[in-house]
Every structure is written in structure tokens, then in C-alpha cells.
Coordinates of C-alpha atoms in Angstrom, one line a residue:
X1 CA 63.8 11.3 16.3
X2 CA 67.0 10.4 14.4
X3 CA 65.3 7.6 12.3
X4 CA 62.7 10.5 11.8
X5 CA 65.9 13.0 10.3
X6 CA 67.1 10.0 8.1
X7 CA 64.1 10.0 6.0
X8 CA 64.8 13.6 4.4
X9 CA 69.2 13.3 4.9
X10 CA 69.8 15.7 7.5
X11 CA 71.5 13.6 9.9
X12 CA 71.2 12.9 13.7
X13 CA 74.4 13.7 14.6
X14 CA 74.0 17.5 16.0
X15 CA 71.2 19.0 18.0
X16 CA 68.8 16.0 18.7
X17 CA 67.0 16.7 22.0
X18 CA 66.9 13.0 23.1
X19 CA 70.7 13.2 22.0
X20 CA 71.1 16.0 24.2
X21 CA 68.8 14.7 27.3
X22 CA 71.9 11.7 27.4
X23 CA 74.9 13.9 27.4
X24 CA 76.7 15.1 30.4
X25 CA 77.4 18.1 32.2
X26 CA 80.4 19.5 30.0
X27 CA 79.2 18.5 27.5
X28 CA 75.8 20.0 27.8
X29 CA 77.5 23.3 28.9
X30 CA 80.0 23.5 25.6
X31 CA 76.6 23.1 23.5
X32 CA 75.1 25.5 25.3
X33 CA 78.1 28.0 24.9
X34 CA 77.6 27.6 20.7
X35 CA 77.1 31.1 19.7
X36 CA 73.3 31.5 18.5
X37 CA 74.9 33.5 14.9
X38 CA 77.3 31.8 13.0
X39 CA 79.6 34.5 10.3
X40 CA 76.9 33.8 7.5
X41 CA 74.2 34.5 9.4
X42 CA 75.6 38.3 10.2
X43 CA 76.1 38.7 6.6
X44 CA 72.7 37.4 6.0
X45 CA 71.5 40.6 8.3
X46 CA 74.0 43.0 7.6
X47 CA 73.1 42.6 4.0
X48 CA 69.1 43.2 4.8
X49 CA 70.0 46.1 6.7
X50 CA 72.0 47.7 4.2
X51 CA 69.5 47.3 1.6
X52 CA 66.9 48.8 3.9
X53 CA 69.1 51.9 4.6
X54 CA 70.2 52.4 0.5
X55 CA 66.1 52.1 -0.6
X56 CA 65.5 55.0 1.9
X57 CA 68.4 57.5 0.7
X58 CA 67.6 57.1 -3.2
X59 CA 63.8 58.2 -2.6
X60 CA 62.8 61.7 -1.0
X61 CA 59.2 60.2 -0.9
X62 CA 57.5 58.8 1.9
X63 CA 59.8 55.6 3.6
X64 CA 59.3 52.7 2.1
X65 CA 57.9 49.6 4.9
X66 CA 60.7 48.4 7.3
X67 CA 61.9 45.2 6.0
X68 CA 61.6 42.1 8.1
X69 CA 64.5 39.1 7.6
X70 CA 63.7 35.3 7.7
X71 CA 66.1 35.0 10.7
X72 CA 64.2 37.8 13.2
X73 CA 61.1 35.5 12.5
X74 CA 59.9 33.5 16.3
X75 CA 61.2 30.0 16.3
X76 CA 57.5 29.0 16.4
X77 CA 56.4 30.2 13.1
X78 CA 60.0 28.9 11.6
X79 CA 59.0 25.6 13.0
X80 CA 55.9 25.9 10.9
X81 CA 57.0 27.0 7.9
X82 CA 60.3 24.6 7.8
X83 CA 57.5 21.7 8.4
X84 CA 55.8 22.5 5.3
X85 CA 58.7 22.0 3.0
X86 CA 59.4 19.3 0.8
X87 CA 61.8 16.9 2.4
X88 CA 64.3 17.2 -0.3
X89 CA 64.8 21.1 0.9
X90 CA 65.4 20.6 4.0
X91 CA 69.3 19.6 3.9
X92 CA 70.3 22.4 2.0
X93 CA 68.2 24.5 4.4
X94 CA 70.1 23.5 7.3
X95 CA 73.3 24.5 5.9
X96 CA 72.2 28.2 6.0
X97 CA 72.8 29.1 9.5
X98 CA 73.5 27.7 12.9
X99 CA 69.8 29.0 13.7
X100 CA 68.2 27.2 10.9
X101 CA 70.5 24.2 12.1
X102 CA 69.0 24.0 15.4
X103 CA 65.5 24.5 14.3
X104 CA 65.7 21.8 11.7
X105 CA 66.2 19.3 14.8
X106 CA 62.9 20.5 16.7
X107 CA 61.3 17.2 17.7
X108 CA 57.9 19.0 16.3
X109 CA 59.0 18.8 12.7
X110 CA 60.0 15.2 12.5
X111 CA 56.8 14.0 14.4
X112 CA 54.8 15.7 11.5
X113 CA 56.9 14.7 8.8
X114 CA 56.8 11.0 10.2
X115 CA 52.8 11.3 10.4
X116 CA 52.7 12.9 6.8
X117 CA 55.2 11.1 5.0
X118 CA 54.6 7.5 6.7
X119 CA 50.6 7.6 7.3
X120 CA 49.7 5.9 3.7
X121 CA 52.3 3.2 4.2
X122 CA 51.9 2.4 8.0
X123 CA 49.5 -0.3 7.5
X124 CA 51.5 -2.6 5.6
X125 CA 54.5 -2.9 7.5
X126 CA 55.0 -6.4 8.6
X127 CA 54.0 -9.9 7.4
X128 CA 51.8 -10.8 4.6
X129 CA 50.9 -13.6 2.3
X130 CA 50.8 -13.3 -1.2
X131 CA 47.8 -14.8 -3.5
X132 CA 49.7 -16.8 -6.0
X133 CA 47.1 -19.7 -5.8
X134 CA 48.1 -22.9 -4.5
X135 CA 51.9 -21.3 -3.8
X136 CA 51.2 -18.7 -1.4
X137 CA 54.8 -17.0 0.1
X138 CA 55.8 -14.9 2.8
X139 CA 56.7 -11.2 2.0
X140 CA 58.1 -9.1 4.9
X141 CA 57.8 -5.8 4.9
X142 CA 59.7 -2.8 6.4
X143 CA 61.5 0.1 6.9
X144 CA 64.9 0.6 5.3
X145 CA 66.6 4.1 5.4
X146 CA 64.7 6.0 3.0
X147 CA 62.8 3.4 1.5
X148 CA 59.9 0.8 2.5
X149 CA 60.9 -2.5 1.0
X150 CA 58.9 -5.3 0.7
X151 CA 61.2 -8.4 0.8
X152 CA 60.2 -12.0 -0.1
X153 CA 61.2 -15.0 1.7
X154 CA 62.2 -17.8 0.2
X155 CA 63.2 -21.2 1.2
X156 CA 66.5 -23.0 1.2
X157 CA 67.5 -25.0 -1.6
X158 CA 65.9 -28.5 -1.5
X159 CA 66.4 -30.2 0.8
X160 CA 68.6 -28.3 2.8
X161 CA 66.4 -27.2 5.6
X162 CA 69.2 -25.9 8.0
X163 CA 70.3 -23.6 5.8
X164 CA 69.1 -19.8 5.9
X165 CA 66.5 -18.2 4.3
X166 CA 66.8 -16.4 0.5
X167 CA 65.1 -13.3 0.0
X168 CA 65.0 -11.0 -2.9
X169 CA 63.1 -7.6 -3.0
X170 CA 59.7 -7.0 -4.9
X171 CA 58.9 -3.4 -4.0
X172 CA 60.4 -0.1 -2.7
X173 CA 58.8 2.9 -2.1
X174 CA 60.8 6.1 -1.5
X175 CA 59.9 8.3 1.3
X176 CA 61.6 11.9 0.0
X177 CA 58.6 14.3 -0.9
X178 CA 55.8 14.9 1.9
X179 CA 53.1 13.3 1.6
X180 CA 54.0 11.5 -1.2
X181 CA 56.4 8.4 -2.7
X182 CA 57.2 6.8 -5.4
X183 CA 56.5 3.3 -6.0
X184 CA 59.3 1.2 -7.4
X185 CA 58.7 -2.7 -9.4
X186 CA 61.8 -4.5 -8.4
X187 CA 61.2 -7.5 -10.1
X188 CA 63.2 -9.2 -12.9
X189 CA 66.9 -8.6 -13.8
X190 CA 66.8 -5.1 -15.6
X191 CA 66.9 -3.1 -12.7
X192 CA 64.1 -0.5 -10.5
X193 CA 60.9 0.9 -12.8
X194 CA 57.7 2.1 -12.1
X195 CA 55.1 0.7 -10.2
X196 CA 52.2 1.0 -8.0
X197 CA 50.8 -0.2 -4.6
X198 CA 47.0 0.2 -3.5
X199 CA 46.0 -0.2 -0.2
X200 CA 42.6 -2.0 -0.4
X201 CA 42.5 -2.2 3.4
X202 CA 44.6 -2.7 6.7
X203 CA 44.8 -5.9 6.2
X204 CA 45.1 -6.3 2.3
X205 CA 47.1 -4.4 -0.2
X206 CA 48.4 -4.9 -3.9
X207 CA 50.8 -4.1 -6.1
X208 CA 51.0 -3.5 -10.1
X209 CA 54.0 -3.3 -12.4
X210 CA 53.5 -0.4 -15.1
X211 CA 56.1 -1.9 -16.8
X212 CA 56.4 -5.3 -17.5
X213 CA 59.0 -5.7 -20.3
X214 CA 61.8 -5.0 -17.6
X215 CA 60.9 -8.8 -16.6
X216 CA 61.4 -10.2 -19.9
X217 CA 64.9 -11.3 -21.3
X218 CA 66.3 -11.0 -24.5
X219 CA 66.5 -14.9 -24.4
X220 CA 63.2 -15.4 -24.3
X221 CA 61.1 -17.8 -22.1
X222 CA 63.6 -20.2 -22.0
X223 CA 66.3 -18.4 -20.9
X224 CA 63.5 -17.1 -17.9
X225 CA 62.9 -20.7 -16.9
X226 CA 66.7 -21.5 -16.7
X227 CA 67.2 -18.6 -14.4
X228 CA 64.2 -18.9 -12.2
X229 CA 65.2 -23.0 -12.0
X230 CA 68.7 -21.7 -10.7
X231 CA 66.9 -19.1 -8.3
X232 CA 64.3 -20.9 -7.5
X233 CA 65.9 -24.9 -7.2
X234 CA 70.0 -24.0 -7.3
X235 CA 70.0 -26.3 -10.7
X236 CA 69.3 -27.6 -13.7
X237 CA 66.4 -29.4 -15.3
X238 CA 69.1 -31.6 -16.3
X239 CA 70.2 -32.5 -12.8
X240 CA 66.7 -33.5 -12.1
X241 CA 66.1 -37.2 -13.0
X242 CA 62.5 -37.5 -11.5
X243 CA 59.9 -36.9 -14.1
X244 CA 57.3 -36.3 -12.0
X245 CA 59.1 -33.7 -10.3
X246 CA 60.0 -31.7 -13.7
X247 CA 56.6 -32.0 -14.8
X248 CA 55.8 -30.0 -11.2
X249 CA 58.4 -27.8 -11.4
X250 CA 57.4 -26.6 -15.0
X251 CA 54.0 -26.4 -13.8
X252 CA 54.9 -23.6 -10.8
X253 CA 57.1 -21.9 -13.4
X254 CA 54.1 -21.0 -16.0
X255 CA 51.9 -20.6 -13.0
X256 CA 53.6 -17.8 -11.0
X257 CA 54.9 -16.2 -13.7
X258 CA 51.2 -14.9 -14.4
X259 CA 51.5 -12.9 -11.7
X260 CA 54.4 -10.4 -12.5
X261 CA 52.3 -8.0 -12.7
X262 CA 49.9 -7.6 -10.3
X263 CA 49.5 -9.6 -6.8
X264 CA 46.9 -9.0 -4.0
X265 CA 48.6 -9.5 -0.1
X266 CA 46.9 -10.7 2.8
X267 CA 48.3 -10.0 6.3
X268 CA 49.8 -12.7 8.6
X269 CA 50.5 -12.6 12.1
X270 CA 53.3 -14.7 13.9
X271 CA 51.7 -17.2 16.4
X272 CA 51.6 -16.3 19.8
X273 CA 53.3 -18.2 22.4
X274 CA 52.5 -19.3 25.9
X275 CA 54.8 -20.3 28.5
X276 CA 53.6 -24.4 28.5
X277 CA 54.0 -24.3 25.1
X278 CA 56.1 -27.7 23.4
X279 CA 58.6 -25.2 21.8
X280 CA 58.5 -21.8 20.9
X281 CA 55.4 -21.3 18.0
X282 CA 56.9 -20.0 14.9
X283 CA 57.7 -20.6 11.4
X284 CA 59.6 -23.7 10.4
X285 CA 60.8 -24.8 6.7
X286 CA 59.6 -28.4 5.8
X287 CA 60.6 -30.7 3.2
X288 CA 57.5 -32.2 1.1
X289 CA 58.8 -34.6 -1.2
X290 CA 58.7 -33.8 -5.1
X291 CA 57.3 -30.6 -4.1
X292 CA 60.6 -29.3 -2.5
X293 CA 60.7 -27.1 0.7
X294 CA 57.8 -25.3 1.9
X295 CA 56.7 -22.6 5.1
X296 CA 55.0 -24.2 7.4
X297 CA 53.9 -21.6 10.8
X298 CA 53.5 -24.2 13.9
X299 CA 51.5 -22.9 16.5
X300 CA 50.2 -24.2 19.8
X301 CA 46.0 -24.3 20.8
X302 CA 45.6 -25.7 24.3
X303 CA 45.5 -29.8 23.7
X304 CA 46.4 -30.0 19.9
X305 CA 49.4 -28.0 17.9
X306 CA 48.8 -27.4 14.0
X307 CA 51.3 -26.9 11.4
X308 CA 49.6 -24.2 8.7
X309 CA 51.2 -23.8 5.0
X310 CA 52.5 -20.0 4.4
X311 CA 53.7 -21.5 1.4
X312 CA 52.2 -24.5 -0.7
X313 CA 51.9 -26.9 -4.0
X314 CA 49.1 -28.2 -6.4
X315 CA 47.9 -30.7 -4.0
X316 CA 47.8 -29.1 -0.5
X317 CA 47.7 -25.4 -0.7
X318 CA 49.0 -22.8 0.9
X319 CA 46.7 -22.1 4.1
X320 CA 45.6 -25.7 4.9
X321 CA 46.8 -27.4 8.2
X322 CA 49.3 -29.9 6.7
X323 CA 49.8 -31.7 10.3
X324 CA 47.9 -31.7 13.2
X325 CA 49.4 -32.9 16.5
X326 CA 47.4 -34.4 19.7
X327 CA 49.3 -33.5 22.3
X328 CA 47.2 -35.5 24.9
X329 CA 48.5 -38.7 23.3
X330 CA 52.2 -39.2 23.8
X331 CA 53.6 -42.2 21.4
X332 CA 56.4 -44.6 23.1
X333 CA 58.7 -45.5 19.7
X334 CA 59.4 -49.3 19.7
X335 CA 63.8 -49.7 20.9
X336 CA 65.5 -48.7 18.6
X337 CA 66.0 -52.0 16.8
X338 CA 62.5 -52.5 16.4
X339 CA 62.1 -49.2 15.1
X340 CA 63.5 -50.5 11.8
X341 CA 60.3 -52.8 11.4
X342 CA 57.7 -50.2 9.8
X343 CA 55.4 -53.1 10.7
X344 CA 55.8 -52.1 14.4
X345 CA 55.8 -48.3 14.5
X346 CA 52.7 -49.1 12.4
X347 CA 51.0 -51.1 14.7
X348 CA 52.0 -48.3 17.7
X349 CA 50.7 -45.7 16.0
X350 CA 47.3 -47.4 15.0
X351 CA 46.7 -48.6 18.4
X352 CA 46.9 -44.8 19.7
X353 CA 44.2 -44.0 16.7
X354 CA 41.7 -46.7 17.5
X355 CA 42.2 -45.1 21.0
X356 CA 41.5 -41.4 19.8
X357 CA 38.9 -42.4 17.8
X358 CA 36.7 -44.2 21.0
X359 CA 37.4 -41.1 22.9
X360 CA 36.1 -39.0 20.4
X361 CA 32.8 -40.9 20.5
X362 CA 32.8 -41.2 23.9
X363 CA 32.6 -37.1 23.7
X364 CA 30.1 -37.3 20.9
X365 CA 27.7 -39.6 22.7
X366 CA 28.5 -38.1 26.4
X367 CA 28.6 -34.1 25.8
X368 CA 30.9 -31.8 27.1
X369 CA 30.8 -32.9 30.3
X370 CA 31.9 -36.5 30.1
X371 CA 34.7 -35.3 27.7
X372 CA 36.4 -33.3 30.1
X373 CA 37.7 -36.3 31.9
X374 CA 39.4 -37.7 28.5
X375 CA 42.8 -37.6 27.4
X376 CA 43.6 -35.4 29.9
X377 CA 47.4 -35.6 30.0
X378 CA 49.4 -32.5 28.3
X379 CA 53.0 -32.2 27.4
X380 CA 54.8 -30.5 30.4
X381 CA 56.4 -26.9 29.8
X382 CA 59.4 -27.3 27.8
X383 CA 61.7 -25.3 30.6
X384 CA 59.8 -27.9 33.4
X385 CA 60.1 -31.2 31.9
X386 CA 58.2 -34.2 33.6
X387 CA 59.7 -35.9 36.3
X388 CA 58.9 -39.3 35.2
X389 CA 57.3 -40.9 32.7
X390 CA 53.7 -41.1 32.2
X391 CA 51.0 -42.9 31.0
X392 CA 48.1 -41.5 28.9
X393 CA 44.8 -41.8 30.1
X394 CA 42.4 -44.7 29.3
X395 CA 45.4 -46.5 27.8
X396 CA 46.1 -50.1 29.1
X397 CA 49.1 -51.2 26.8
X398 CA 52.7 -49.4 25.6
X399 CA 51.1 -47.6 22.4
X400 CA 50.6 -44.3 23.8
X401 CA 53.3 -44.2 27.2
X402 CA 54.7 -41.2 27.6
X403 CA 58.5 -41.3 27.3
X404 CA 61.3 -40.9 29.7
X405 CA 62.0 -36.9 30.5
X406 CA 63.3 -34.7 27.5
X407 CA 66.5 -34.8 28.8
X408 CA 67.6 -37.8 28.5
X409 CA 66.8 -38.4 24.9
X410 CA 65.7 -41.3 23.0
X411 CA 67.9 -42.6 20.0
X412 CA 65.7 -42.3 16.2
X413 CA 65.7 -43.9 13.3
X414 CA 63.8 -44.0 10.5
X415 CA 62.0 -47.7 9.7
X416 CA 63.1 -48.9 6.8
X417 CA 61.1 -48.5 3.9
X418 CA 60.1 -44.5 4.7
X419 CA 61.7 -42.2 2.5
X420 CA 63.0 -39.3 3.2
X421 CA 64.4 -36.2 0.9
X422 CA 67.0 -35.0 3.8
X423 CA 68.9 -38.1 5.3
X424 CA 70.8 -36.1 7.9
X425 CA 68.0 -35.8 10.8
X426 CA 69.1 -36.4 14.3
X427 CA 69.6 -39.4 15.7
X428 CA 67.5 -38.9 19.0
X429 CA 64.6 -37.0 19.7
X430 CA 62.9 -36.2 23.0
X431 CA 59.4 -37.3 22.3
X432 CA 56.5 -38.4 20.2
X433 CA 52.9 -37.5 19.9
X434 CA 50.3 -38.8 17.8
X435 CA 49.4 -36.5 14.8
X436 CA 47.3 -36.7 11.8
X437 CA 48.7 -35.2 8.5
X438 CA 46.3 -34.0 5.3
X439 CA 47.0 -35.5 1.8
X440 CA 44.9 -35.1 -1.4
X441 CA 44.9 -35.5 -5.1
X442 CA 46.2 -32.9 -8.1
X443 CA 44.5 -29.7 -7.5
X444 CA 43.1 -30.7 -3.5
X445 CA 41.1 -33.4 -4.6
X446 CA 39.3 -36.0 -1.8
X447 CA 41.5 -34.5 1.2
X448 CA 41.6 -36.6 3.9
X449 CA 44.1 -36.8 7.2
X450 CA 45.6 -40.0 8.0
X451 CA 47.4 -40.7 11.1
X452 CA 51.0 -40.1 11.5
X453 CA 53.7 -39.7 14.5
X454 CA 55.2 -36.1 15.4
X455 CA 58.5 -36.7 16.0
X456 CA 60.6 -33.4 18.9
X457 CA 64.0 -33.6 17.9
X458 CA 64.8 -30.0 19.5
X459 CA 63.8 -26.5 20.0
X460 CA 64.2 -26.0 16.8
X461 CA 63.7 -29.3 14.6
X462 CA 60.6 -31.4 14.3
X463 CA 59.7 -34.1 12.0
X464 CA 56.9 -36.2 10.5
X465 CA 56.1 -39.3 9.7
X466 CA 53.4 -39.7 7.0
X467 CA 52.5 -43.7 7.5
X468 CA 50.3 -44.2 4.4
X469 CA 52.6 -42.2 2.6
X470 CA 55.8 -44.0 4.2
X471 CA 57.7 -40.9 3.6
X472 CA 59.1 -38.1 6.8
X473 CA 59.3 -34.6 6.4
X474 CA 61.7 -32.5 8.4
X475 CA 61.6 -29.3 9.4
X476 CA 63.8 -26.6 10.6
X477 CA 63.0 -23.4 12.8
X478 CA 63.0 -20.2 10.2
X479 CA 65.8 -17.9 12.5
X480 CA 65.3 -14.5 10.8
X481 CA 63.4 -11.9 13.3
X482 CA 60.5 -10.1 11.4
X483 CA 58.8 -6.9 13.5
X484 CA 55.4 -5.5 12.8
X485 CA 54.1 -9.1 12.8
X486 CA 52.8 -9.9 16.7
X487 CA 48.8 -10.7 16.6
X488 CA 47.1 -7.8 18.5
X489 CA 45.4 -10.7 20.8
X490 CA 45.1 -14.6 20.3
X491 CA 41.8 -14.0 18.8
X492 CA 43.2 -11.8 16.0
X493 CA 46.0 -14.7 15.2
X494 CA 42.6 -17.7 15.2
X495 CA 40.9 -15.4 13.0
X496 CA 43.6 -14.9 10.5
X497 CA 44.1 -18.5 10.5
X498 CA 40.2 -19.1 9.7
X499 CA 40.7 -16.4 6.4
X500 CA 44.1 -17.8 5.0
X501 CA 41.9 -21.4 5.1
X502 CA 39.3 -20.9 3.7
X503 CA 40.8 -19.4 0.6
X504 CA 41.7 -22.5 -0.7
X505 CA 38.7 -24.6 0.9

């Protein structure tokens, strides 16, 4: 229970039963040996016995009522009446005595005070989405000494995927008094003020700022835009030559800053993972062009992987599945000289879909049953990789081969002609897959997926390459460990996928 003793500043460091269940014989026996009275406890007594005796001499009346002290009380009811004290009380109160000392670390009192001071907050501890509109986010949530803060996650600076996350606080609640806290806006550059949360339900929540001039700056508006640019890009508008990407950039600025004051959350889970699983599932940070770096959670369901936007722009929003992978069809790039011809990787890639696409009416036309037989050959366990290589089925040419084992690498380059915002992706990858990726006009106009190649670098990189676009994303494994954010079962994590969709359908 020492987090428990934090909360309200006592301090684990004396009397803690689990504490005590660890130490060894002599030590065990000098605790023991403490004497149950410390010197201010006997003057505590000696003091309410010698103000007994002095009330009965002054009086010849009857005797008044024998006078009882705090200290002669059963631990029991001291355990109950210590528990129903405000937190802030409670160091000051084990400072009395040695007695009051040891009952202030009764296991009893900390479980309650947990329960009491914690049970309006449990629910959102963990991940959780914010409704910005097309922008989403990722705000983690958790415990922090005497506080709950709710941090958000931010991207790297474009287009630096490798580089760790930013994150900046929103909220804090502080978890002195029991059964309450209070709620702290940490937003903007003046400092902590008040605020609210509102727990709608266990799986949304919102917050409100009561006061909203601690975001504004004596500058003005343009003085805010300048710092969120330098927050939010690490530069200037200046430094930005592409008009198209100012003109986007302003446009996030005036839309998120709407919501300063009050923003509904949505609960997220962390994809679960599976031991013949590609790669681990997880988030990954992903470069999209003019709109800068964006979330992307990659998770695995049986034949097919998905890549969902946590975080999102004007044209494909936060919550839509920005790639989808077919991991029944492997891809075989072209050598690596060939690989410079966008011509060729083209024609490979288009093959593989006029393949997919006959399967898929094969399955239409046939039912269930005749599909089971299709495109029945799955990536191998990434701690088992195949043996040697393999060909997918139904496939009488190169297009869709599988590739030599992981191990052994294959060396990648990007065909000239594909742009890309990050030039420093690996030079060798361990294989391909066919994959389609979603595009669509300003505001998610005429969405449509068009076919593309997922490119395995590592464990912990992937890439994309868009072919109508003729542009590659990369993307980078997101290494910070969140808690509180495991699905309860795979069916929890597919349904929470289905909700954060269909808010922007």
C-alpha cells in the first residue's frame, strides 16, 4: 500500500505490513522491540489524568464522569475514525505518537481511501482519443504521485519519424481531500487554473476550461500561431516554401484552436497481439506528405493487417484504415536495378491486383466454401521464418513469389519518380505484401483504395508505397509503454475499431 500512503504524504518508509512481510528475522525482531509509547504519548496521558484528578478535588458534589483519552480507544475504532479524515490530516496526525504512527499504516485505511479517493477517476485511466474532427490525437492518461494527469502525445517533428514522441499535459486532477479533487486546465502558457472533467461514461469523458483567458497572449492571435507553429512544426511559416502546405497548416491552427475549451474523449485500446503475428501490433508514426506526421495503430486480423489513423488531416480522418495489407499475397520486388523503373514495380504490383480481384469473384460466385481454398498462404511467425521461398497460390508468374527468408534481406530502393518526405529509409527490407491504401478529396470526398506495396523493413519500421500517388510513407514503431490500455478481449479491441470509424464515415 505505499502508492496508497503517497496519495495523502505520509510516506511508506515505516510500518508498511507488506514492507514488513519482506524483512528478516533481526530485523523483524528490532521492530518488534519499538516500545508501543513514545515520551509524548505519556505526557499525552499523564496530562488527561491529572486533569481528571484536579476536576474531582475542586468540587465536593457528586464525581464528575471518568474521562476517556483518544489513545485508550481499541485500534479498531481508531482505524475507523482515522479513515474518515480528510487526507490532508493525516500527516500531521501521524506525528502525534508512535501509536497513531503505526495505525496510520493499517492496510484497512489505505484500501478505503484508494476506493474513496480514486473511484470517480478509475475509469479514465489509460488511452483515449480526442474529438477534434478530422485531427483526432492520443491522450494517455495516469497516475502521477498525487495527481491524475492526462498527457497528450504528439508526434515528432516532420519528418523525423525515429525520433521520440512530444507530450505536453492537458489536465491534472489532485487527489488530496476524500472523496473529492480538484480539476486543473493545463493548457496554454500562463500556468494551472480551474477546470472540470465529466465522466459521461466508461468509455467517454470530457473536459471544460472555466477559464479560458489563461490561453490567450498578450500578443494576440498572431503571436499564438507563431508559438503553436514552433510547438506544433519546430518552425517558421517562413521556412515553409510549399503553399499548399501553409494553407493546411493555417487551416489546423484555426481548427483546433476551437476546442480550448471543451473536448469530448473516446477510449482506445492497444491492439492485441498473437504469436504468428508479422511484427508486434502497435502504434507507429507515419509521414503523410504535406500533412506532416500522423498516428497510425497497426494491428493484425487473421489474413489481412490494417493500419487505423489515431491521429488524422482534412482528407483522411482520424479513425479511417489509411492502409490495408493482404498478407496472403507476398510481392517479389524486381532486382534492385530494376527497382528504379516505376514502370516495373507498377506492372508487379498490378498483376497481384488483377489476381486478388479474380479471387475475390471467385468467392463471390462460389460461397464460402470454394473460398476457403484461395489465397491460402500466410506470412510465417516472425520468430519462425520460412524455410524457403514460396509461391502464392493460383499464381503462375513472378508477381506475387514470396521472397527468400527474412533473414537474409533484400536490398530497397525507391523507383525513381516516388517521392518521399524522409529520404533516410533502410536500404533492405525483408518482405513485401500487397496492400491497398485509402485516398480522398478535401473534407473525405470520393474515398477510394488503390493498390499499393507494404514494404517490412524491421520490427519496428514499415513503409508504403502509394502507386497512383507515387509518393512512400514511412513509419516508425511509437516506443513509449502506456498501461491501462490492453483490450479486455479481441472482440472489445474490433468493436472499438468499428466506433472510432464510423465517426468520420
Amino acid at each position: 500500500m505505499a502508492v496508497c500512503a503517497r496519495l495523502c504524504g505520509v510516506g511508506p518508509s515505516r510500518g508498511c505490513r507488506r514492507r514488513q512481510q519482506r524483512r528478516g528475522p533481526a530485523e523483524t525482531a528490532a521492530a518488534d522491540s519499538e516500545p508501543d509509547t513514545d515520551p509524548e504519548e505519556e505526557r499525552i496521558e499523564a496530562g488527561s489524568a491529572a486533569l481528571s484528578g484536579a476536576g474531582g478535588d475542586r468540587s465536593a458534589g457528586p464525581s464528575s464522569p471518568p474521562r476517556c483519552s483518544l489513545l485508550e480507544l481499541p485500534p479498531e475504532l481508531l482505524v475507523e475514525i482515522f479513515a474518515s479524515l480528510p487526507g490532508t490530516d493525516l500527516p500531521s496526525l501521524a506525528q502525534v505518537c508512535t501509536k497513531f504512527r503505526r495505525i496510520l499504516h493499517t492496510d484497512t485505511i489505505w484500501r478505503r481511501r484508494c476506493r474513496e479517493v480514486l473511484h470517480r477517476y478509475r475509469h479514465i485511466l489509460g488511452l483515449w482519443q480526442p474529438d477534434i474532427g478530422p485531427y483526432g490525437g492520443l491522450l494517455n492518461v495516469v497516475v502521477d504521485g498525487l495527481f491524475i494527469i492526462g498527457w497528450m502525445y504528439l508526434p515528432p517533428h516532420d519528418p523525423h519519424v525515429d525520433d521520440p514522441m512530444r507530450f505536453k499535459p492537458l489536465f491534472r486532477i489532485h487527489l488530496m481531500e476524500r472523496k473529492s479533487a480538484t480539476v486543473e486546465c493545463m493548457y496554454g502558457h500562463r500556468g494551472p487554473h480551474n477546470g472540470h472533467v465529466q465522466i459521461v461514461k466508461k468509455d467517454e469523458f470530457s473536459t471544460k476550461c472555466n477559464q479560458t483567458d489563461h490561453h490567450r497572449m498578450s500578443g494576440g492571435r498572431q503571436e499564438e500561431f507563431r508559438t503553436w507553429l514552433r510547438e506544433e512544426w519546430g518552425r517558421t511559416l517562413e521556412d515553409i516554401f510549399h503553399e499548399h502546405m501553409q494553407e493546411l497548416i493555417l487551416m489546423k491552427f484555426i481548427y483546433t484552436s476551437q476546442y480550448d475549451n471543451c473536448l469530448t474523449y473516446r477510449r482506445i485500446y492497444l491492439p492485441p497481439s498473437r504469436p504468428d503475428d508479422l511484427i508486434r501490433p502497435g502504434l507507429f508514426k507515419g509521414t503523410y506528405g504535406s500533412h506532416g506526421l500522423e498516428i497510425v495503430m497497426l494491428s493484425f486480423h487473421g489474413k489481412h493487417a490494417r493500419g487505423t489513423k489515431i491521429t488524422g488531416d482534412p482528407n483522411i480522418p482520424a479513425g479511417q484504415q489509411t492502409v490495408e495489407i493482404d498478407l496472403r499475397h507476398r510481392i517479389q520486388l524486381p532486382d534492385a536495378e530494376s527497382l528504379h523503373d516505376f514502370n516495373e514495380l507498377s506492372r508487379v504490383v498490378l498483376e497481384v491486383r488483377e489476381q486478388v480481384r479474380k479471387e475475390q469473384e471467385q468467392e463471390q460466385e462460389g460461397g464460402p466454401e470454394d473460398a476457403e481454398g484461395l489465397g491460402q498462404q500466410s506470412p510465417q511467425p516472425r520468430e519462425e521464418p520460412p524455410a524457403e521461398p514460396a509461391q502464392a497460390p493460383g499464381d503462375g508468374g513472378a508477381a506475387a513469389v514470396a521472397e527468400p527468408p527474412a533473414q537474409s534481406g533484400q536490398p530497397f530502393v525507391l523507383p525513381v519518380g516516388v517521392s518521399s518526405r524522409n529520404e533516410d529509409y533502410p536500404r533492405t527490407c525483408r518482405m513485401c505484401f500487397y496492400g491497398t491504401g485509402l485516398i480522398a478529396g478535401h473534407g473525405f470526398t470520393s474515398p477510394e483504395r488503390t493498390p499499393g506495396v507494404f514494404v517490412l523493413f524491421d520490427e519496428d519500421r514499415f513503409g508504403f508505397i502509394w502507386l497512383e500517388l507515387k509518393s512512400f510513407s514511412l513509419y516508425s514503431r511509437v516506443q513509449a509503454a502506456f498501461r491501462n490500455a490492453d483490450a479486455p478481449s479481441p472482440q472489445a479491441f474490433e468493436e472499438m475499431l468499428k466506433n472510432i470509424q464510423s465517426l468520420t464515415s
